[in-house]
Amino acid sequence: IITNQSLLKTPIFISHGDCDDILPIKTFDKACKFLKKSNMLYESFRLKGDTHMISSNAINLLQKFIKKNL
């Protein structure tokens, strides 16, 4: 569990393609579970059809996340 107050206040973006053949989707699920359990500020996105790459959809979501959190 995270206890560092600065880290707890840092917004986190996490995304993962549901067709990733390198990292199984369960690693994304585990990471989200950890972030939730640690009461972190995060937004998670399971990207339908994305593989092990940064898609234009992921970039668009990240841009919105950055604009919202700056």
JSON list of N, CA, C and O in Angstrom, two decimals, residues 9-64:
[
{"chain": "A", "resi": 9, "resn": "LYS", "atom": "N", "xyz": [-1.58, 11.89, -4.22]},
{"chain": "A", "resi": 9, "resn": "LYS", "atom": "CA", "xyz": [-2.27, 13.00, -4.88]},
{"chain": "A", "resi": 9, "resn": "LYS", "atom": "C", "xyz": [-1.90, 13.14, -6.35]},
{"chain": "A", "resi": 9, "resn": "LYS", "atom": "O", "xyz": [-2.43, 14.01, -7.04]},
{"chain": "A", "resi": 10, "resn": "THR", "atom": "N", "xyz": [-1.00, 12.30, -6.83]},
{"chain": "A", "resi": 10, "resn": "THR", "atom": "CA", "xyz": [-0.55, 12.37, -8.22]},
{"chain": "A", "resi": 10, "resn": "THR", "atom": "C", "xyz": [-1.50, 11.59, -9.13]},
{"chain": "A", "resi": 10, "resn": "THR", "atom": "O", "xyz": [-1.66, 10.37, -8.95]},
{"chain": "A", "resi": 11, "resn": "PRO", "atom": "N", "xyz": [-2.15, 12.25, -10.09]},
{"chain": "A", "resi": 11, "resn": "PRO", "atom": "CA", "xyz": [-3.04, 11.53, -11.00]},
{"chain": "A", "resi": 11, "resn": "PRO", "atom": "C", "xyz": [-2.26, 10.55, -11.88]},
{"chain": "A", "resi": 11, "resn": "PRO", "atom": "O", "xyz": [-1.19, 10.87, -12.38]},
{"chain": "A", "resi": 12, "resn": "ILE", "atom": "N", "xyz": [-2.83, 9.36, -12.05]},
{"chain": "A", "resi": 12, "resn": "ILE", "atom": "CA", "xyz": [-2.18, 8.31, -12.83]},
{"chain": "A", "resi": 12, "resn": "ILE", "atom": "C", "xyz": [-3.10, 7.90, -13.98]},
{"chain": "A", "resi": 12, "resn": "ILE", "atom": "O", "xyz": [-4.30, 7.70, -13.79]},
{"chain": "A", "resi": 13, "resn": "PHE", "atom": "N", "xyz": [-2.51, 7.76, -15.14]},
{"chain": "A", "resi": 13, "resn": "PHE", "atom": "CA", "xyz": [-3.21, 7.26, -16.34]},
{"chain": "A", "resi": 13, "resn": "PHE", "atom": "C", "xyz": [-2.71, 5.85, -16.59]},
{"chain": "A", "resi": 13, "resn": "PHE", "atom": "O", "xyz": [-1.50, 5.61, -16.63]},
{"chain": "A", "resi": 14, "resn": "ILE", "atom": "N", "xyz": [-3.63, 4.91, -16.75]},
{"chain": "A", "resi": 14, "resn": "ILE", "atom": "CA", "xyz": [-3.23, 3.55, -17.07]},
{"chain": "A", "resi": 14, "resn": "ILE", "atom": "C", "xyz": [-4.18, 3.01, -18.14]},
{"chain": "A", "resi": 14, "resn": "ILE", "atom": "O", "xyz": [-5.40, 3.16, -18.04]},
{"chain": "A", "resi": 15, "resn": "SER", "atom": "N", "xyz": [-3.60, 2.43, -19.18]},
{"chain": "A", "resi": 15, "resn": "SER", "atom": "CA", "xyz": [-4.41, 1.84, -20.24]},
{"chain": "A", "resi": 15, "resn": "SER", "atom": "C", "xyz": [-3.77, 0.54, -20.70]},
{"chain": "A", "resi": 15, "resn": "SER", "atom": "O", "xyz": [-2.57, 0.31, -20.49]},
{"chain": "A", "resi": 16, "resn": "HIS", "atom": "N", "xyz": [-4.60, -0.30, -21.32]},
{"chain": "A", "resi": 16, "resn": "HIS", "atom": "CA", "xyz": [-4.09, -1.57, -21.81]},
{"chain": "A", "resi": 16, "resn": "HIS", "atom": "C", "xyz": [-5.02, -2.10, -22.89]},
{"chain": "A", "resi": 16, "resn": "HIS", "atom": "O", "xyz": [-6.25, -2.03, -22.75]},
{"chain": "A", "resi": 17, "resn": "GLY", "atom": "N", "xyz": [-4.46, -2.60, -23.94]},
{"chain": "A", "resi": 17, "resn": "GLY", "atom": "CA", "xyz": [-5.24, -3.18, -25.01]},
{"chain": "A", "resi": 17, "resn": "GLY", "atom": "C", "xyz": [-5.70, -4.59, -24.65]},
{"chain": "A", "resi": 17, "resn": "GLY", "atom": "O", "xyz": [-4.92, -5.38, -24.13]},
{"chain": "A", "resi": 18, "resn": "ASP", "atom": "N", "xyz": [-6.97, -4.87, -24.93]},
{"chain": "A", "resi": 18, "resn": "ASP", "atom": "CA", "xyz": [-7.49, -6.20, -24.57]},
{"chain": "A", "resi": 18, "resn": "ASP", "atom": "C", "xyz": [-7.03, -7.29, -25.54]},
{"chain": "A", "resi": 18, "resn": "ASP", "atom": "O", "xyz": [-7.28, -8.47, -25.30]},
{"chain": "A", "resi": 19, "resn": "CYS", "atom": "N", "xyz": [-6.32, -6.91, -26.59]},
{"chain": "A", "resi": 19, "resn": "CYS", "atom": "CA", "xyz": [-5.75, -7.89, -27.53]},
{"chain": "A", "resi": 19, "resn": "CYS", "atom": "C", "xyz": [-4.22, -7.92, -27.48]},
{"chain": "A", "resi": 19, "resn": "CYS", "atom": "O", "xyz": [-3.57, -8.39, -28.43]},
{"chain": "A", "resi": 20, "resn": "ASP", "atom": "N", "xyz": [-3.65, -7.43, -26.39]},
{"chain": "A", "resi": 20, "resn": "ASP", "atom": "CA", "xyz": [-2.19, -7.42, -26.22]},
{"chain": "A", "resi": 20, "resn": "ASP", "atom": "C", "xyz": [-1.70, -8.86, -26.13]},
{"chain": "A", "resi": 20, "resn": "ASP", "atom": "O", "xyz": [-2.13, -9.61, -25.25]},
{"chain": "A", "resi": 21, "resn": "ASP", "atom": "N", "xyz": [-0.80, -9.25, -27.01]},
{"chain": "A", "resi": 21, "resn": "ASP", "atom": "CA", "xyz": [-0.26, -10.61, -26.99]},
{"chain": "A", "resi": 21, "resn": "ASP", "atom": "C", "xyz": [1.10, -10.69, -26.30]},
{"chain": "A", "resi": 21, "resn": "ASP", "atom": "O", "xyz": [1.72, -11.76, -26.26]},
{"chain": "A", "resi": 22, "resn": "ILE", "atom": "N", "xyz": [1.56, -9.58, -25.73]},
{"chain": "A", "resi": 22, "resn": "ILE", "atom": "CA", "xyz": [2.84, -9.56, -24.99]},
{"chain": "A", "resi": 22, "resn": "ILE", "atom": "C", "xyz": [2.58, -9.55, -23.48]},
{"chain": "A", "resi": 22, "resn": "ILE", "atom": "O", "xyz": [3.12, -10.38, -22.75]},
{"chain": "A", "resi": 23, "resn": "LEU", "atom": "N", "xyz": [1.78, -8.60, -23.03]},
{"chain": "A", "resi": 23, "resn": "LEU", "atom": "CA", "xyz": [1.41, -8.52, -21.61]},
{"chain": "A", "resi": 23, "resn": "LEU", "atom": "C", "xyz": [-0.06, -8.92, -21.47]},
{"chain": "A", "resi": 23, "resn": "LEU", "atom": "O", "xyz": [-0.93, -8.27, -22.04]},
{"chain": "A", "resi": 24, "resn": "PRO", "atom": "N", "xyz": [-0.35, -9.95, -20.72]},
{"chain": "A", "resi": 24, "resn": "PRO", "atom": "CA", "xyz": [-1.73, -10.37, -20.56]},
{"chain": "A", "resi": 24, "resn": "PRO", "atom": "C", "xyz": [-2.58, -9.29, -19.87]},
{"chain": "A", "resi": 24, "resn": "PRO", "atom": "O", "xyz": [-2.07, -8.52, -19.05]},
{"chain": "A", "resi": 25, "resn": "ILE", "atom": "N", "xyz": [-3.85, -9.24, -20.21]},
{"chain": "A", "resi": 25, "resn": "ILE", "atom": "CA", "xyz": [-4.76, -8.24, -19.65]},
{"chain": "A", "resi": 25, "resn": "ILE", "atom": "C", "xyz": [-4.84, -8.37, -18.13]},
{"chain": "A", "resi": 25, "resn": "ILE", "atom": "O", "xyz": [-5.12, -7.40, -17.43]},
{"chain": "A", "resi": 26, "resn": "LYS", "atom": "N", "xyz": [-4.52, -9.55, -17.58]},
{"chain": "A", "resi": 26, "resn": "LYS", "atom": "CA", "xyz": [-4.57, -9.72, -16.13]},
{"chain": "A", "resi": 26, "resn": "LYS", "atom": "C", "xyz": [-3.53, -8.83, -15.42]},
{"chain": "A", "resi": 26, "resn": "LYS", "atom": "O", "xyz": [-3.72, -8.46, -14.27]},
{"chain": "A", "resi": 27, "resn": "THR", "atom": "N", "xyz": [-2.45, -8.44, -16.12]},
{"chain": "A", "resi": 27, "resn": "THR", "atom": "CA", "xyz": [-1.48, -7.53, -15.50]},
{"chain": "A", "resi": 27, "resn": "THR", "atom": "C", "xyz": [-2.09, -6.15, -15.33]},
{"chain": "A", "resi": 27, "resn": "THR", "atom": "O", "xyz": [-1.84, -5.47, -14.33]},
{"chain": "A", "resi": 28, "resn": "PHE", "atom": "N", "xyz": [-2.90, -5.73, -16.28]},
{"chain": "A", "resi": 28, "resn": "PHE", "atom": "CA", "xyz": [-3.63, -4.47, -16.18]},
{"chain": "A", "resi": 28, "resn": "PHE", "atom": "C", "xyz": [-4.62, -4.53, -15.02]},
{"chain": "A", "resi": 28, "resn": "PHE", "atom": "O", "xyz": [-4.71, -3.61, -14.21]},
{"chain": "A", "resi": 29, "resn": "ASP", "atom": "N", "xyz": [-5.36, -5.63, -14.94]},
{"chain": "A", "resi": 29, "resn": "ASP", "atom": "CA", "xyz": [-6.34, -5.80, -13.87]},
{"chain": "A", "resi": 29, "resn": "ASP", "atom": "C", "xyz": [-5.67, -5.77, -12.50]},
{"chain": "A", "resi": 29, "resn": "ASP", "atom": "O", "xyz": [-6.18, -5.16, -11.56]},
{"chain": "A", "resi": 30, "resn": "LYS", "atom": "N", "xyz": [-4.52, -6.43, -12.38]},
{"chain": "A", "resi": 30, "resn": "LYS", "atom": "CA", "xyz": [-3.76, -6.43, -11.11]},
{"chain": "A", "resi": 30, "resn": "LYS", "atom": "C", "xyz": [-3.30, -5.02, -10.74]},
{"chain": "A", "resi": 30, "resn": "LYS", "atom": "O", "xyz": [-3.38, -4.61, -9.59]},
{"chain": "A", "resi": 31, "resn": "ALA", "atom": "N", "xyz": [-2.81, -4.28, -11.73]},
{"chain": "A", "resi": 31, "resn": "ALA", "atom": "CA", "xyz": [-2.35, -2.92, -11.48]},
{"chain": "A", "resi": 31, "resn": "ALA", "atom": "C", "xyz": [-3.49, -2.03, -11.03]},
{"chain": "A", "resi": 31, "resn": "ALA", "atom": "O", "xyz": [-3.35, -1.25, -10.07]},
{"chain": "A", "resi": 32, "resn": "CYS", "atom": "N", "xyz": [-4.64, -2.14, -11.68]},
{"chain": "A", "resi": 32, "resn": "CYS", "atom": "CA", "xyz": [-5.81, -1.34, -11.30]},
{"chain": "A", "resi": 32, "resn": "CYS", "atom": "C", "xyz": [-6.27, -1.69, -9.89]},
{"chain": "A", "resi": 32, "resn": "CYS", "atom": "O", "xyz": [-6.64, -0.81, -9.11]},
{"chain": "A", "resi": 33, "resn": "LYS", "atom": "N", "xyz": [-6.25, -2.96, -9.58]},
{"chain": "A", "resi": 33, "resn": "LYS", "atom": "CA", "xyz": [-6.65, -3.42, -8.24]},
{"chain": "A", "resi": 33, "resn": "LYS", "atom": "C", "xyz": [-5.71, -2.81, -7.18]},
{"chain": "A", "resi": 33, "resn": "LYS", "atom": "O", "xyz": [-6.16, -2.35, -6.13]},
{"chain": "A", "resi": 34, "resn": "PHE", "atom": "N", "xyz": [-4.40, -2.82, -7.46]},
{"chain": "A", "resi": 34, "resn": "PHE", "atom": "CA", "xyz": [-3.43, -2.24, -6.55]},
{"chain": "A", "resi": 34, "resn": "PHE", "atom": "C", "xyz": [-3.66, -0.74, -6.37]},
{"chain": "A", "resi": 34, "resn": "PHE", "atom": "O", "xyz": [-3.65, -0.22, -5.25]},
{"chain": "A", "resi": 35, "resn": "LEU", "atom": "N", "xyz": [-3.89, -0.03, -7.48]},
{"chain": "A", "resi": 35, "resn": "LEU", "atom": "CA", "xyz": [-4.12, 1.41, -7.41]},
{"chain": "A", "resi": 35, "resn": "LEU", "atom": "C", "xyz": [-5.37, 1.73, -6.60]},
{"chain": "A", "resi": 35, "resn": "LEU", "atom": "O", "xyz": [-5.38, 2.65, -5.78]},
{"chain": "A", "resi": 36, "resn": "LYS", "atom": "N", "xyz": [-6.42, 0.95, -6.81]},
{"chain": "A", "resi": 36, "resn": "LYS", "atom": "CA", "xyz": [-7.65, 1.16, -6.06]},
{"chain": "A", "resi": 36, "resn": "LYS", "atom": "C", "xyz": [-7.45, 0.88, -4.58]},
{"chain": "A", "resi": 36, "resn": "LYS", "atom": "O", "xyz": [-7.87, 1.67, -3.73]},
{"chain": "A", "resi": 37, "resn": "LYS", "atom": "N", "xyz": [-6.81, -0.23, -4.27]},
{"chain": "A", "resi": 37, "resn": "LYS", "atom": "CA", "xyz": [-6.55, -0.61, -2.88]},
{"chain": "A", "resi": 37, "resn": "LYS", "atom": "C", "xyz": [-5.69, 0.44, -2.17]},
{"chain": "A", "resi": 37, "resn": "LYS", "atom": "O", "xyz": [-5.85, 0.68, -0.98]},
{"chain": "A", "resi": 38, "resn": "SER", "atom": "N", "xyz": [-4.82, 1.09, -2.92]},
{"chain": "A", "resi": 38, "resn": "SER", "atom": "CA", "xyz": [-3.92, 2.11, -2.36]},
{"chain": "A", "resi": 38, "resn": "SER", "atom": "C", "xyz": [-4.56, 3.50, -2.32]},
{"chain": "A", "resi": 38, "resn": "SER", "atom": "O", "xyz": [-3.91, 4.46, -1.94]},
{"chain": "A", "resi": 39, "resn": "ASN", "atom": "N", "xyz": [-5.83, 3.59, -2.76]},
{"chain": "A", "resi": 39, "resn": "ASN", "atom": "CA", "xyz": [-6.54, 4.88, -2.81]},
{"chain": "A", "resi": 39, "resn": "ASN", "atom": "C", "xyz": [-5.84, 5.92, -3.67]},
{"chain": "A", "resi": 39, "resn": "ASN", "atom": "O", "xyz": [-5.81, 7.11, -3.33]},
{"chain": "A", "resi": 40, "resn": "MET", "atom": "N", "xyz": [-5.27, 5.45, -4.77]},
{"chain": "A", "resi": 40, "resn": "MET", "atom": "CA", "xyz": [-4.59, 6.35, -5.70]},
{"chain": "A", "resi": 40, "resn": "MET", "atom": "C", "xyz": [-5.61, 7.07, -6.58]},
{"chain": "A", "resi": 40, "resn": "MET", "atom": "O", "xyz": [-6.71, 6.56, -6.80]},
{"chain": "A", "resi": 41, "resn": "LEU", "atom": "N", "xyz": [-5.21, 8.24, -7.08]},
{"chain": "A", "resi": 41, "resn": "LEU", "atom": "CA", "xyz": [-6.02, 8.96, -8.06]},
{"chain": "A", "resi": 41, "resn": "LEU", "atom": "C", "xyz": [-5.63, 8.43, -9.43]},
{"chain": "A", "resi": 41, "resn": "LEU", "atom": "O", "xyz": [-4.53, 8.70, -9.90]},
{"chain": "A", "resi": 42, "resn": "TYR", "atom": "N", "xyz": [-6.50, 7.67, -10.05]},
{"chain": "A", "resi": 42, "resn": "TYR", "atom": "CA", "xyz": [-6.14, 7.10, -11.35]},
{"chain": "A", "resi": 42, "resn": "TYR", "atom": "C", "xyz": [-7.36, 6.98, -12.24]},
{"chain": "A", "resi": 42, "resn": "TYR", "atom": "O", "xyz": [-8.50, 6.95, -11.78]},
{"chain": "A", "resi": 43, "resn": "GLU", "atom": "N", "xyz": [-7.08, 6.95, -13.53]},
{"chain": "A", "resi": 43, "resn": "GLU", "atom": "CA", "xyz": [-8.09, 6.65, -14.53]},
{"chain": "A", "resi": 43, "resn": "GLU", "atom": "C", "xyz": [-7.55, 5.48, -15.35]},
{"chain": "A", "resi": 43, "resn": "GLU", "atom": "O", "xyz": [-6.41, 5.50, -15.79]},
{"chain": "A", "resi": 44, "resn": "SER", "atom": "N", "xyz": [-8.39, 4.48, -15.50]},
{"chain": "A", "resi": 44, "resn": "SER", "atom": "CA", "xyz": [-7.96, 3.29, -16.24]},
{"chain": "A", "resi": 44, "resn": "SER", "atom": "C", "xyz": [-8.82, 3.11, -17.48]},
{"chain": "A", "resi": 44, "resn": "SER", "atom": "O", "xyz": [-10.02, 3.42, -17.48]},
{"chain": "A", "resi": 45, "resn": "PHE", "atom": "N", "xyz": [-8.18, 2.60, -18.52]},
{"chain": "A", "resi": 45, "resn": "PHE", "atom": "CA", "xyz": [-8.85, 2.40, -19.80]},
{"chain": "A", "resi": 45, "resn": "PHE", "atom": "C", "xyz": [-8.46, 1.06, -20.38]},
{"chain": "A", "resi": 45, "resn": "PHE", "atom": "O", "xyz": [-7.29, 0.83, -20.67]},
{"chain": "A", "resi": 46, "resn": "ARG", "atom": "N", "xyz": [-9.44, 0.19, -20.53]},
{"chain": "A", "resi": 46, "resn": "ARG", "atom": "CA", "xyz": [-9.25, -1.10, -21.21]},
{"chain": "A", "resi": 46, "resn": "ARG", "atom": "C", "xyz": [-9.65, -0.85, -22.66]},
{"chain": "A", "resi": 46, "resn": "ARG", "atom": "O", "xyz": [-10.81, -0.56, -22.95]},
{"chain": "A", "resi": 47, "resn": "LEU", "atom": "N", "xyz": [-8.69, -0.90, -23.55]},
{"chain": "A", "resi": 47, "resn": "LEU", "atom": "CA", "xyz": [-8.90, -0.49, -24.93]},
{"chain": "A", "resi": 47, "resn": "LEU", "atom": "C", "xyz": [-9.23, -1.68, -25.82]},
{"chain": "A", "resi": 47, "resn": "LEU", "atom": "O", "xyz": [-8.37, -2.52, -26.11]},
{"chain": "A", "resi": 48, "resn": "LYS", "atom": "N", "xyz": [-10.49, -1.74, -26.22]},
{"chain": "A", "resi": 48, "resn": "LYS", "atom": "CA", "xyz": [-11.00, -2.84, -27.04]},
{"chain": "A", "resi": 48, "resn": "LYS", "atom": "C", "xyz": [-10.28, -2.88, -28.40]},
{"chain": "A", "resi": 48, "resn": "LYS", "atom": "O", "xyz": [-10.22, -1.89, -29.10]},
{"chain": "A", "resi": 49, "resn": "GLY", "atom": "N", "xyz": [-9.71, -4.03, -28.68]},
{"chain": "A", "resi": 49, "resn": "GLY", "atom": "CA", "xyz": [-9.06, -4.25, -29.97]},
{"chain": "A", "resi": 49, "resn": "GLY", "atom": "C", "xyz": [-7.61, -3.81, -30.03]},
{"chain": "A", "resi": 49, "resn": "GLY", "atom": "O", "xyz": [-6.91, -4.13, -31.00]},
{"chain": "A", "resi": 50, "resn": "ASP", "atom": "N", "xyz": [-7.12, -3.10, -29.02]},
{"chain": "A", "resi": 50, "resn": "ASP", "atom": "CA", "xyz": [-5.72, -2.65, -29.05]},
{"chain": "A", "resi": 50, "resn": "ASP", "atom": "C", "xyz": [-4.78, -3.80, -28.71]},
{"chain": "A", "resi": 50, "resn": "ASP", "atom": "O", "xyz": [-5.08, -4.64, -27.88]},
{"chain": "A", "resi": 51, "resn": "THR", "atom": "N", "xyz": [-3.63, -3.80, -29.37]},
{"chain": "A", "resi": 51, "resn": "THR", "atom": "CA", "xyz": [-2.59, -4.79, -29.12]},
{"chain": "A", "resi": 51, "resn": "THR", "atom": "C", "xyz": [-1.50, -4.14, -28.28]},
{"chain": "A", "resi": 51, "resn": "THR", "atom": "O", "xyz": [-1.74, -3.16, -27.59]},
{"chain": "A", "resi": 52, "resn": "HIS", "atom": "N", "xyz": [-0.29, -4.67, -28.36]},
{"chain": "A", "resi": 52, "resn": "HIS", "atom": "CA", "xyz": [0.84, -4.16, -27.57]},
{"chain": "A", "resi": 52, "resn": "HIS", "atom": "C", "xyz": [1.47, -2.97, -28.31]},
{"chain": "A", "resi": 52, "resn": "HIS", "atom": "O", "xyz": [2.55, -3.07, -28.89]},
{"chain": "A", "resi": 53, "resn": "MET", "atom": "N", "xyz": [0.72, -1.87, -28.31]},
{"chain": "A", "resi": 53, "resn": "MET", "atom": "CA", "xyz": [1.17, -0.65, -28.98]},
{"chain": "A", "resi": 53, "resn": "MET", "atom": "C", "xyz": [0.43, 0.53, -28.37]},
{"chain": "A", "resi": 53, "resn": "MET", "atom": "O", "xyz": [-0.50, 0.35, -27.61]},
{"chain": "A", "resi": 54, "resn": "ILE", "atom": "N", "xyz": [0.85, 1.72, -28.71]},
{"chain": "A", "resi": 54, "resn": "ILE", "atom": "CA", "xyz": [0.14, 2.92, -28.27]},
{"chain": "A", "resi": 54, "resn": "ILE", "atom": "C", "xyz": [-0.70, 3.39, -29.45]},
{"chain": "A", "resi": 54, "resn": "ILE", "atom": "O", "xyz": [-0.18, 3.93, -30.42]},
{"chain": "A", "resi": 55, "resn": "SER", "atom": "N", "xyz": [-1.99, 3.15, -29.36]},
{"chain": "A", "resi": 55, "resn": "SER", "atom": "CA", "xyz": [-2.89, 3.47, -30.46]},
{"chain": "A", "resi": 55, "resn": "SER", "atom": "C", "xyz": [-3.27, 4.95, -30.44]},
{"chain": "A", "resi": 55, "resn": "SER", "atom": "O", "xyz": [-3.05, 5.66, -29.45]},
{"chain": "A", "resi": 56, "resn": "SER", "atom": "N", "xyz": [-3.87, 5.40, -31.53]},
{"chain": "A", "resi": 56, "resn": "SER", "atom": "CA", "xyz": [-4.35, 6.78, -31.57]},
{"chain": "A", "resi": 56, "resn": "SER", "atom": "C", "xyz": [-5.44, 7.00, -30.52]},
{"chain": "A", "resi": 56, "resn": "SER", "atom": "O", "xyz": [-5.54, 8.08, -29.94]},
{"chain": "A", "resi": 57, "resn": "ASN", "atom": "N", "xyz": [-6.22, 5.98, -30.24]},
{"chain": "A", "resi": 57, "resn": "ASN", "atom": "CA", "xyz": [-7.23, 6.08, -29.19]},
{"chain": "A", "resi": 57, "resn": "ASN", "atom": "C", "xyz": [-6.57, 6.31, -27.83]},
{"chain": "A", "resi": 57, "resn": "ASN", "atom": "O", "xyz": [-7.00, 7.17, -27.05]},
{"chain": "A", "resi": 58, "resn": "ALA", "atom": "N", "xyz": [-5.52, 5.56, -27.54]},
{"chain": "A", "resi": 58, "resn": "ALA", "atom": "CA", "xyz": [-4.80, 5.73, -26.27]},
{"chain": "A", "resi": 58, "resn": "ALA", "atom": "C", "xyz": [-4.19, 7.12, -26.18]},
{"chain": "A", "resi": 58, "resn": "ALA", "atom": "O", "xyz": [-4.23, 7.77, -25.12]},
{"chain": "A", "resi": 59, "resn": "ILE", "atom": "N", "xyz": [-3.64, 7.61, -27.28]},
{"chain": "A", "resi": 59, "resn": "ILE", "atom": "CA", "xyz": [-3.04, 8.95, -27.29]},
{"chain": "A", "resi": 59, "resn": "ILE", "atom": "C", "xyz": [-4.11, 10.01, -27.03]},
{"chain": "A", "resi": 59, "resn": "ILE", "atom": "O", "xyz": [-3.89, 10.94, -26.23]},
{"chain": "A", "resi": 60, "resn": "ASN", "atom": "N", "xyz": [-5.27, 9.87, -27.65]},
{"chain": "A", "resi": 60, "resn": "ASN", "atom": "CA", "xyz": [-6.36, 10.83, -27.43]},
{"chain": "A", "resi": 60, "resn": "ASN", "atom": "C", "xyz": [-6.81, 10.83, -25.98]},
{"chain": "A", "resi": 60, "resn": "ASN", "atom": "O", "xyz": [-7.04, 11.90, -25.38]},
{"chain": "A", "resi": 61, "resn": "LEU", "atom": "N", "xyz": [-6.96, 9.65, -25.39]},
{"chain": "A", "resi": 61, "resn": "LEU", "atom": "CA", "xyz": [-7.36, 9.55, -23.99]},
{"chain": "A", "resi": 61, "resn": "LEU", "atom": "C", "xyz": [-6.31, 10.18, -23.08]},
{"chain": "A", "resi": 61, "resn": "LEU", "atom": "O", "xyz": [-6.64, 10.89, -22.13]},
{"chain": "A", "resi": 62, "resn": "LEU", "atom": "N", "xyz": [-5.04, 9.93, -23.38]},
{"chain": "A", "resi": 62, "resn": "LEU", "atom": "CA", "xyz": [-3.95, 10.50, -22.58]},
{"chain": "A", "resi": 62, "resn": "LEU", "atom": "C", "xyz": [-3.92, 12.02, -22.70]},
{"chain": "A", "resi": 62, "resn": "LEU", "atom": "O", "xyz": [-3.72, 12.72, -21.70]},
{"chain": "A", "resi": 63, "resn": "GLN", "atom": "N", "xyz": [-4.13, 12.55, -23.89]},
{"chain": "A", "resi": 63, "resn": "GLN", "atom": "CA", "xyz": [-4.16, 14.00, -24.08]},
{"chain": "A", "resi": 63, "resn": "GLN", "atom": "C", "xyz": [-5.27, 14.64, -23.24]},
{"chain": "A", "resi": 63, "resn": "GLN", "atom": "O", "xyz": [-5.05, 15.65, -22.56]},
{"chain": "A", "resi": 64, "resn": "LYS", "atom": "N", "xyz": [-6.45, 14.03, -23.24]},
{"chain": "A", "resi": 64, "resn": "LYS", "atom": "CA", "xyz": [-7.56, 14.54, -22.43]},
{"chain": "A", "resi": 64, "resn": "LYS", "atom": "C", "xyz": [-7.23, 14.47, -20.95]},
{"chain": "A", "resi": 64, "resn": "LYS", "atom": "O", "xyz": [-7.53, 15.39, -20.19]}
]
